[in-house]
Short mmCIF file of C-alpha atoms in Angstrom, two decimals:
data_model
loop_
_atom_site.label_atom_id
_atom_site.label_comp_id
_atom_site.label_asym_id
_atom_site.label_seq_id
_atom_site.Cartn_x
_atom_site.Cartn_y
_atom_site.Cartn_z
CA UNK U 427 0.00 0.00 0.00
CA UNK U 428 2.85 2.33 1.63
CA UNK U 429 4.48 1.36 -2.40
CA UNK U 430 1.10 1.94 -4.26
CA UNK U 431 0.90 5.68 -2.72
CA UNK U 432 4.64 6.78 -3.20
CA UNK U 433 4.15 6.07 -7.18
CA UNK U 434 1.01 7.84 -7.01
CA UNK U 435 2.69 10.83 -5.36
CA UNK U 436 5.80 10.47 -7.91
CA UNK U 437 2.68 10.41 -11.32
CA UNK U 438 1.36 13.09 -9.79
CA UNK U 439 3.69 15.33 -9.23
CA UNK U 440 5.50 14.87 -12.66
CA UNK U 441 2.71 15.76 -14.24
CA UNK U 442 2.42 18.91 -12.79
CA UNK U 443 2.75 21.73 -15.26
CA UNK U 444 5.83 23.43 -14.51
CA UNK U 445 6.73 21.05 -11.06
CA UNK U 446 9.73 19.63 -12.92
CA UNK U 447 12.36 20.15 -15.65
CA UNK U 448 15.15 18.33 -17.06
CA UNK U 449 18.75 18.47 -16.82
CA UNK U 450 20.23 20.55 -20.06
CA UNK U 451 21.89 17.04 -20.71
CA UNK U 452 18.94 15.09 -21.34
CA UNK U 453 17.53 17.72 -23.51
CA UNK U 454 16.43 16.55 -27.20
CA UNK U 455 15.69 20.42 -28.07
CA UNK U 456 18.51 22.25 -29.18
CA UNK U 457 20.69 25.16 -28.04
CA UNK U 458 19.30 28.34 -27.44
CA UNK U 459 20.76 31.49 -29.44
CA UNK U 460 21.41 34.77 -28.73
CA UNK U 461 18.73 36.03 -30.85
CA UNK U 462 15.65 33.58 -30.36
CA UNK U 463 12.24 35.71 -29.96
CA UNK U 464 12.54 35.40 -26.09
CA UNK U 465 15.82 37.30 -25.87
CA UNK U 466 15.16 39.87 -28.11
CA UNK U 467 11.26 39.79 -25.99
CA UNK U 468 13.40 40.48 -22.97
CA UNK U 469 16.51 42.43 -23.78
CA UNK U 470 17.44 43.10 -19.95
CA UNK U 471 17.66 38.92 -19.37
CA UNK U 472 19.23 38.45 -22.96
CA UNK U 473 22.03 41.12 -21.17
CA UNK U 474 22.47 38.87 -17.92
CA UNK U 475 22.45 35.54 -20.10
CA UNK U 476 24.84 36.12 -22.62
CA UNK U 477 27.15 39.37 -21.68
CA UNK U 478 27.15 39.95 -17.95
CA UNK U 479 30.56 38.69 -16.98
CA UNK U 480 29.23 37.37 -13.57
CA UNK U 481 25.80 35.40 -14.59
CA UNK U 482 27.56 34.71 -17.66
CA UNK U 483 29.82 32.74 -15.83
CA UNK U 484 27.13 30.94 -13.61
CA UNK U 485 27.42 27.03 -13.32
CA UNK U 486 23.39 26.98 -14.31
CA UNK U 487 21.75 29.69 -16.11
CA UNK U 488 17.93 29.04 -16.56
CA UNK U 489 14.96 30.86 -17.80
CA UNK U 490 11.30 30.38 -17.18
CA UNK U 491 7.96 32.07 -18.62
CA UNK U 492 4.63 31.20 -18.40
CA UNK U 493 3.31 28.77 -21.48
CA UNK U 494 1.30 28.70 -23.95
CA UNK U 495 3.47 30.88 -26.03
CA UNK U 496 0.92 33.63 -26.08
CA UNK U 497 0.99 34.07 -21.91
CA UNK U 498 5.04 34.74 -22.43
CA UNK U 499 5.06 38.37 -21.56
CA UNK U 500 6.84 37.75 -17.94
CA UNK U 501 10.21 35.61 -17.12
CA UNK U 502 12.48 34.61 -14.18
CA UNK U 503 15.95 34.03 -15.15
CA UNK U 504 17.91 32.64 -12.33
CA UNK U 505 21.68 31.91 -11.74
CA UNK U 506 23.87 29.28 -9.51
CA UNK U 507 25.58 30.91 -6.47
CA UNK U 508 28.18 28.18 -4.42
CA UNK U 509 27.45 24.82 -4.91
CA UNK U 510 23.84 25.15 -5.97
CA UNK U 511 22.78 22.26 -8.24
CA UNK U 512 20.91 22.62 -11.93
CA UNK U 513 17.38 21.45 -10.16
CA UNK U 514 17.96 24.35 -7.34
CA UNK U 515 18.26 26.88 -10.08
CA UNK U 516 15.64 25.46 -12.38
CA UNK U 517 13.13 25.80 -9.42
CA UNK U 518 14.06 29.38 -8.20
CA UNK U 519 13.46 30.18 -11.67
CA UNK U 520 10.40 28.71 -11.57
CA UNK U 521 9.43 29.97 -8.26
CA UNK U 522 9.95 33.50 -9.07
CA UNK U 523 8.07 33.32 -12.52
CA UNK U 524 5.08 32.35 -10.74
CA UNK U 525 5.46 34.79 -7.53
CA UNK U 526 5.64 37.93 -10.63
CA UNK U 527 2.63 36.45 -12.47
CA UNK U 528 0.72 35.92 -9.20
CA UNK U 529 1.19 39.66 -8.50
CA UNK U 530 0.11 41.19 -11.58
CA UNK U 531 -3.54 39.66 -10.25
CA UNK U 532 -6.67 37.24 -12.44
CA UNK U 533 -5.55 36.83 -16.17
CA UNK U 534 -9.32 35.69 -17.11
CA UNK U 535 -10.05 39.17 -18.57
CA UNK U 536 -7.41 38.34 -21.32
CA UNK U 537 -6.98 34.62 -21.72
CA UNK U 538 -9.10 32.03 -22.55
CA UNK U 539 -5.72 29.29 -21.99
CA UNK U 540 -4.32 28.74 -18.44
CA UNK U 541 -1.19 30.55 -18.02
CA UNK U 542 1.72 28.55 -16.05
CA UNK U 543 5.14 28.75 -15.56
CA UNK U 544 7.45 26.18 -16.93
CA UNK U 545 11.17 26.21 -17.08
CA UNK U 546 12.31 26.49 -20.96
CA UNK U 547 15.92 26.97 -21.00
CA UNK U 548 18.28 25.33 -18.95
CA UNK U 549 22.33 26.02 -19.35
CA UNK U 550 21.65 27.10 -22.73
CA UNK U 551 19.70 24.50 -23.75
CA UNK U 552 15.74 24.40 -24.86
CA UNK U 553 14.05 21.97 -22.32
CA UNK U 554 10.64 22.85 -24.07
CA UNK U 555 10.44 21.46 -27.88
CA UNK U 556 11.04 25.02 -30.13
CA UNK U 557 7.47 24.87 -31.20
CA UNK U 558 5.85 25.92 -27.86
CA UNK U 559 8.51 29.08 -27.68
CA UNK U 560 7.36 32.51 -27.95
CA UNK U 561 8.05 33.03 -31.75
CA UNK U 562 7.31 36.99 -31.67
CA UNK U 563 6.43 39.25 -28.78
CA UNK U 564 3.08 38.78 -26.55
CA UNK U 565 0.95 40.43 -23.72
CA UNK U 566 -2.39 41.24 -22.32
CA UNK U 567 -4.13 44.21 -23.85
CA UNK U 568 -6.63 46.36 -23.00
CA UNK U 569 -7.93 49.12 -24.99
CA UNK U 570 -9.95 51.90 -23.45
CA UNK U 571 -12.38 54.87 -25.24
CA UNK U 572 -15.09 56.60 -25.09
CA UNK U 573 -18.26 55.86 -27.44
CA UNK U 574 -20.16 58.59 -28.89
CA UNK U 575 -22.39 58.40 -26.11
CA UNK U 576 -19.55 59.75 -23.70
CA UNK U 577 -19.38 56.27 -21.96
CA UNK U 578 -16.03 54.57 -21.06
CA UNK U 579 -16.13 50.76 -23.06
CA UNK U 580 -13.49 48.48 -22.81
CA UNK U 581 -11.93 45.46 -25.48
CA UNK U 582 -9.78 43.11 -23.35
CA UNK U 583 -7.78 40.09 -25.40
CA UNK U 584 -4.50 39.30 -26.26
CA UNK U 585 -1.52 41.13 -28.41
CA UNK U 586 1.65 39.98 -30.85
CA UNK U 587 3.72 42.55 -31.82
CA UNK U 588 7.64 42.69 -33.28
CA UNK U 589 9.91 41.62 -30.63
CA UNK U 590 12.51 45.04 -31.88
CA UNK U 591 9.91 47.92 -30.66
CA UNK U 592 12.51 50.95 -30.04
CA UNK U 593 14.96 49.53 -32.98
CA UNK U 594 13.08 49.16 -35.90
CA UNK U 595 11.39 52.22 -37.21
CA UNK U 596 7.73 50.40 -37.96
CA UNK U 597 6.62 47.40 -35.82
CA UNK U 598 2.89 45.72 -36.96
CA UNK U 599 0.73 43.93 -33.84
CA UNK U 600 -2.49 42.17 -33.65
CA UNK U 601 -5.06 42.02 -31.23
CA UNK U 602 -6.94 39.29 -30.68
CA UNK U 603 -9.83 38.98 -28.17
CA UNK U 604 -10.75 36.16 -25.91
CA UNK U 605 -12.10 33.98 -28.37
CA UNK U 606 -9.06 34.03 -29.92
CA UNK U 607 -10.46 36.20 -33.01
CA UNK U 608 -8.47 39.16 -34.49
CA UNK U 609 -10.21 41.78 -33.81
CA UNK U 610 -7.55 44.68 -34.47
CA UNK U 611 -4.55 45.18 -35.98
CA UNK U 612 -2.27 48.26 -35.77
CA UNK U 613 1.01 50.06 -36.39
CA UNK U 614 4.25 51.13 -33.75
CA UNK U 615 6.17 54.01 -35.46
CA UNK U 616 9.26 54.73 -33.23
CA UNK U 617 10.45 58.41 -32.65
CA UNK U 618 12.60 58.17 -30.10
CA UNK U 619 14.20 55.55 -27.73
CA UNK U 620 11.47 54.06 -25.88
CA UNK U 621 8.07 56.30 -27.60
CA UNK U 622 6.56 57.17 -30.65
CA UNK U 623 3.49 57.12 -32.46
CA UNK U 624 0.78 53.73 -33.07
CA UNK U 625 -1.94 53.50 -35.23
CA UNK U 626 -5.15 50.72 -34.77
CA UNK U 627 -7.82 49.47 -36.71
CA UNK U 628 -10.66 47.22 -35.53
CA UNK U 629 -13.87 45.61 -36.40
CA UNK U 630 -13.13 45.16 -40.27
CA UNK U 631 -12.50 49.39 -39.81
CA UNK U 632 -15.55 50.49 -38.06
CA UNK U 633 -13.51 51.55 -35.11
CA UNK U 634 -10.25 53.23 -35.31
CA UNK U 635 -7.89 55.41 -33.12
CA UNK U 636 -4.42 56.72 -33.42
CA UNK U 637 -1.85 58.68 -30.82
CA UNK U 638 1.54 58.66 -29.29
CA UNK U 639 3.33 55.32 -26.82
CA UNK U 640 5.69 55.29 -24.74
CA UNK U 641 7.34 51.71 -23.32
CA UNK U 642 7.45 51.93 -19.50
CA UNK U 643 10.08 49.67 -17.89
CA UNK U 644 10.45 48.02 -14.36
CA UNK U 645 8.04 47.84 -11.14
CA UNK U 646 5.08 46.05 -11.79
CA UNK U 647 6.38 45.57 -14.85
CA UNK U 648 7.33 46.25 -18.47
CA UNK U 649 4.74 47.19 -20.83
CA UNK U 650 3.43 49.96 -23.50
CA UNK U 651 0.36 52.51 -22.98
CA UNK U 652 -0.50 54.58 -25.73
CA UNK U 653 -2.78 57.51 -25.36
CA UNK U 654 -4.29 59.32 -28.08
CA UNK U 655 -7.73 59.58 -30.36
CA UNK U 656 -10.10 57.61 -31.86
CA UNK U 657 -11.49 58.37 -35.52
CA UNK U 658 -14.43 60.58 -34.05
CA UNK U 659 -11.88 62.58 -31.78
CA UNK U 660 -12.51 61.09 -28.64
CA UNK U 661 -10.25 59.80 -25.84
CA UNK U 662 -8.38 56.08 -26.18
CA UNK U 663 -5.74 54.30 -23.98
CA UNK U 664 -4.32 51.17 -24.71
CA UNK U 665 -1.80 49.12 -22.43
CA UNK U 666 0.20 46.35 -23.48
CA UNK U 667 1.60 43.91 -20.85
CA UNK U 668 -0.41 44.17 -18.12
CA UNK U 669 -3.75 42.28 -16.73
CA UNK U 670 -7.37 44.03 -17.76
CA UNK U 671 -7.97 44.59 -13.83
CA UNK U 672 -4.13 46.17 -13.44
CA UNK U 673 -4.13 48.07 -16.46
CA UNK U 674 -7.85 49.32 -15.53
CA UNK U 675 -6.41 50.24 -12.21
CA UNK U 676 -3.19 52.11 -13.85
CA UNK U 677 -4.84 53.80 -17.13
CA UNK U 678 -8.41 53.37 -16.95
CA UNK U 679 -9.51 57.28 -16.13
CA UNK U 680 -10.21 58.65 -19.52
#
């Protein structure tokens, strides 16, 4: 019986999303690169990973994000310190990918998928097959304006954008709203390091707005809000990267 239980426990806990990873060394998936999507997603971790002379230099290096590919818009990058072993790392990764997604609060405003943290990249190596992988930029959206009634209305879904905002002059995205239908699609045109203008189009056209974004890094984290006007002249927001009810919270008051 005592037997019967322990592989129970064992079953159960390996197939827990995100409860285990495997060594680098056991990996079927390939080495990671310099520029894959998820480092040029997250330029500050794609700094620590690959040039930093002291996490460069870690034993274990690992990197975790929440899965499917479209919840990818936090990580956790972790590195060894003394004699810490390649499991120790791979779960503080994982550990503090779930602590930041816990605090950005409910994700049901925006995703129709469960959102978990898995470890992807361990020592350099995929431990996630390439095809689950981030393979352009993602977030939460929400997209605030004013009807021609005066009243506030909201669109709350999902957006995939260029991965290079701030380096290449023109970046396209997509919106798509919880029923996984695009629903808008739209233009970044950067002016300066961090801002610049956008452009969106929704509904087949019958809704429209345009206006200036900046990118706003750090604490609670990284993400874009543009402010400007829709096609009748009235007030829009939109914020990229953060939760409906945080980004309603931050932006809302238009």
């Amino acid at each position: 019986m005592h037997r019967l239980l322990a592989v129970i426990l064992l079953a159960a806990i390996a197939a827990a999303p995100g409860a285990w990873a495997q060594p680098a060394s056991q990996s079927p998936y390939g080495k990671a690169e310099r520029r894959d999507p998820v480092f040029l997603r997250f330029p500050e971790m794609a700094e620590r990973y690959w040039v930093n002379s002291e996490t460069n230099a870690a034993s274990h290096k690992v990197v975790a994000v929440p899965l499917p590919r479209q919840c990818a818009f936090v990580y956790a990058d972790s590195y060894s310190r003394g004699q810490m072993s390649e499991s120790e790392v791979q779960q503080l990764a994982l550990s503090n990918c779930n602590r930041k997604l816990a605090e950005l609060g409910p994700l049901g405003e925006n995703y129709n998928v469960d959102c978990r943290c898995q470890v992807v990249i361990s020592n350099e190596t995929y431990v996630v097959p390439r095809n689950v992988m981030p393979d352009a930029s993602y977030g939460p959206v929400s997209i605030f304006y004013r009807d021609d009634r005066g009243n506030v209305a909201r669109l709350n879904g999902v957006a995939r954008y260029g991965a290079l905002i701030g380096r290449d002059r023109s970046v396209t995205f997509n919106v798509e709203n919880l029923r996984g239908e695009s629903v808008c699609e739209g233009t970044f045109t950067n002016e300066a390091p961090g801002s610049g203008r956008f452009s969106l189009s929704c509904f087949a056209g019958k809704f429209s707005g345009n206006g200036s974004y900046q990118s706003r890094m750090g604490a609670p984290n990284d993400h874009i809000v543009g402010r400007g006007q829709t096609g009748r002249g009235l007030p829009i927001v939109m914020v990229i990267g953060l939760p409906a009810q945080l980004a309603l919270n931050t932006y809302g008051g238009i």
